[in-house]
PDB file of C-alpha atoms in Angstrom:
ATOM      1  CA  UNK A  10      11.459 -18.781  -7.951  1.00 74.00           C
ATOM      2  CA  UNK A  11       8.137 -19.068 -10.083  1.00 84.00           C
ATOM      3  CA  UNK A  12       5.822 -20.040  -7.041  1.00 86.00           C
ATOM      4  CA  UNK A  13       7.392 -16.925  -4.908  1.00 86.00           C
ATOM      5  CA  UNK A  14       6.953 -14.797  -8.185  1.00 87.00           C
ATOM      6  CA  UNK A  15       3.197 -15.845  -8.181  1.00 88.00           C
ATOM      7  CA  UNK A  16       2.927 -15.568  -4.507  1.00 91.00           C
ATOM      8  CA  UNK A  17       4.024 -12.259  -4.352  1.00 92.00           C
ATOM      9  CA  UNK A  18       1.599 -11.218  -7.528  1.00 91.00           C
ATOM     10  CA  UNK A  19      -1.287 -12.384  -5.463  1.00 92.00           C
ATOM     11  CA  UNK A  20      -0.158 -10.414  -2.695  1.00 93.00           C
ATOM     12  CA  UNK A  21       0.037  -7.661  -4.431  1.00 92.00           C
ATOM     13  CA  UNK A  22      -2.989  -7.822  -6.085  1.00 93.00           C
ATOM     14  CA  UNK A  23      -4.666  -7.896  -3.073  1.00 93.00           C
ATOM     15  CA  UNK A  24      -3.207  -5.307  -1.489  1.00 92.00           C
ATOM     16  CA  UNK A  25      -3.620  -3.281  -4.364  1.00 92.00           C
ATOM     17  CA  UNK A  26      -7.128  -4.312  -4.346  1.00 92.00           C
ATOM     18  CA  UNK A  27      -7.640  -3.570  -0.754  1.00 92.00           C
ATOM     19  CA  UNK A  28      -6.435   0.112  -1.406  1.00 91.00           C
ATOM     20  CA  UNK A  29      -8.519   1.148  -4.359  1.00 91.00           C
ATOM     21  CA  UNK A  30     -11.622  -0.138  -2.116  1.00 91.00           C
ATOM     22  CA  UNK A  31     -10.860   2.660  -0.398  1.00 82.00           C
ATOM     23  CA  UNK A  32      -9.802   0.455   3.501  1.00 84.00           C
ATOM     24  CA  UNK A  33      -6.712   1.586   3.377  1.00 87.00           C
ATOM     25  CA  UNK A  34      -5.370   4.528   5.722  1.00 89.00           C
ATOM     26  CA  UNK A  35      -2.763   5.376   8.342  1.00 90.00           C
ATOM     27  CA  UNK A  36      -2.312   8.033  10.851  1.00 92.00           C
ATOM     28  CA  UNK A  37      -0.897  11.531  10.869  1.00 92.00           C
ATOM     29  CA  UNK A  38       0.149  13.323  14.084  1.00 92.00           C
ATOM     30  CA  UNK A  39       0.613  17.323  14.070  1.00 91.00           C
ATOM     31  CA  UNK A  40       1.763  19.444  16.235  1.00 90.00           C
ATOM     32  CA  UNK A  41      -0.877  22.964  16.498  1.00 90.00           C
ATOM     33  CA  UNK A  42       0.848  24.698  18.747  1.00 92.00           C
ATOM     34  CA  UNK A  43       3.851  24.532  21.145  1.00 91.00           C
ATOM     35  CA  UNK A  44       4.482  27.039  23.954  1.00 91.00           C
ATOM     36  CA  UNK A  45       7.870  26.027  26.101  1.00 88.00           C
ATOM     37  CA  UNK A  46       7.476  22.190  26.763  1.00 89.00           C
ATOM     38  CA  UNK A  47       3.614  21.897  26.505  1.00 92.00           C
ATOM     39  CA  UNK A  48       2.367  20.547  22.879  1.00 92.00           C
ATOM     40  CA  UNK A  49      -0.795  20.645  21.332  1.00 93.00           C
ATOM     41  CA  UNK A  50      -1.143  17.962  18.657  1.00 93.00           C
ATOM     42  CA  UNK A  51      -3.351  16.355  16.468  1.00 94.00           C
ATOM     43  CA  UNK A  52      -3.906  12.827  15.234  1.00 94.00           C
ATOM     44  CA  UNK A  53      -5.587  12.751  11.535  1.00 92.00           C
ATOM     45  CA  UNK A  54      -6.260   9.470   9.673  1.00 91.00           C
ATOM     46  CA  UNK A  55      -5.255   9.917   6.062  1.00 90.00           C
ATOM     47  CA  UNK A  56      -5.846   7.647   3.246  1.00 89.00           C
ATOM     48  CA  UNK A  57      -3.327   5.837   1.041  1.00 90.00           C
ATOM     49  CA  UNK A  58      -3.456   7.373  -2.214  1.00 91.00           C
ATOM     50  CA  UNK A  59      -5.628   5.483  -4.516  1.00 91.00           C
ATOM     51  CA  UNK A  60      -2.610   5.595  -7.611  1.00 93.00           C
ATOM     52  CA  UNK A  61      -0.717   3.292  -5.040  1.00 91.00           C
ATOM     53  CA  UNK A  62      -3.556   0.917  -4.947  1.00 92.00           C
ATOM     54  CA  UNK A  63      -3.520   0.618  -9.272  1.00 93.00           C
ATOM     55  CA  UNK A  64       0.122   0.465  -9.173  1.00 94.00           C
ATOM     56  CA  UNK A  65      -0.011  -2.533  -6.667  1.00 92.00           C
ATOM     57  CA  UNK A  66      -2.950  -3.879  -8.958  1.00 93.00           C
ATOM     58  CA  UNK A  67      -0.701  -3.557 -11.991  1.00 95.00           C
ATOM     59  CA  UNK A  68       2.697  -4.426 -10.648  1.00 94.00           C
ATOM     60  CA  UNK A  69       1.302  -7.614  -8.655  1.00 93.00           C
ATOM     61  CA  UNK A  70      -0.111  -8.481 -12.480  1.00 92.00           C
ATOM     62  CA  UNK A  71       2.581  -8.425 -14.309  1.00 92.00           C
ATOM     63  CA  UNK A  72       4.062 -10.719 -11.594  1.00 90.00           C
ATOM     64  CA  UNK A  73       1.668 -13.400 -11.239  1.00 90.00           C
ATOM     65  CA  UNK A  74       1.226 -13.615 -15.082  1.00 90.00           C
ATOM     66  CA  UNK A  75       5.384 -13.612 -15.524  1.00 88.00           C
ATOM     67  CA  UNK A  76       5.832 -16.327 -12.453  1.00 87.00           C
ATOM     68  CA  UNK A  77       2.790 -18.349 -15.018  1.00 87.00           C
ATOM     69  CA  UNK A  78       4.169 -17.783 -17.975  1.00 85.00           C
ATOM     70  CA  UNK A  79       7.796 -18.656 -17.222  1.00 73.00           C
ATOM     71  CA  UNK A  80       9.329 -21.606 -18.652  1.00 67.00           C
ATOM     72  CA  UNK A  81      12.315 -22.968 -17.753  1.00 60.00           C
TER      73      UNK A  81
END
């Protein structure tokens, strides 16, 4: 259980990390308009919030420093 508690700090560290760099996005599709069965949509690409990126930084952390720190 320590090594996957380290494993997944890392993880999240870098994912965190990743985030806050500001790489991170994913895509939003709209719909404008609709008349009858036609659809007019749009496809924006939207950033992950940066506060998800700290809490990944802080979360995977505390993680990798508990999965250290543990004794058994």
């Amino acid at each position: 259980m320590r090594a996957g508690l380290i494993v997944i700090g890392i993880i999240l560290l870098a994912a965190g990390i990743w985030v806050v760099a500001g790489n991170a996005s994913y895509r939003d599709t709209d719909t404008v308009a609709q008349i009858g069965s036609a659809k007019l949509t749009a496809t924006h690409d939207r950033a992950v919030p940066q506060w998800v990126g700290i809490a990944g930084i802080v979360i995977g952390g505390l993680l990798t420093v508990g999965g250290i720190a543990r004794k058994r």
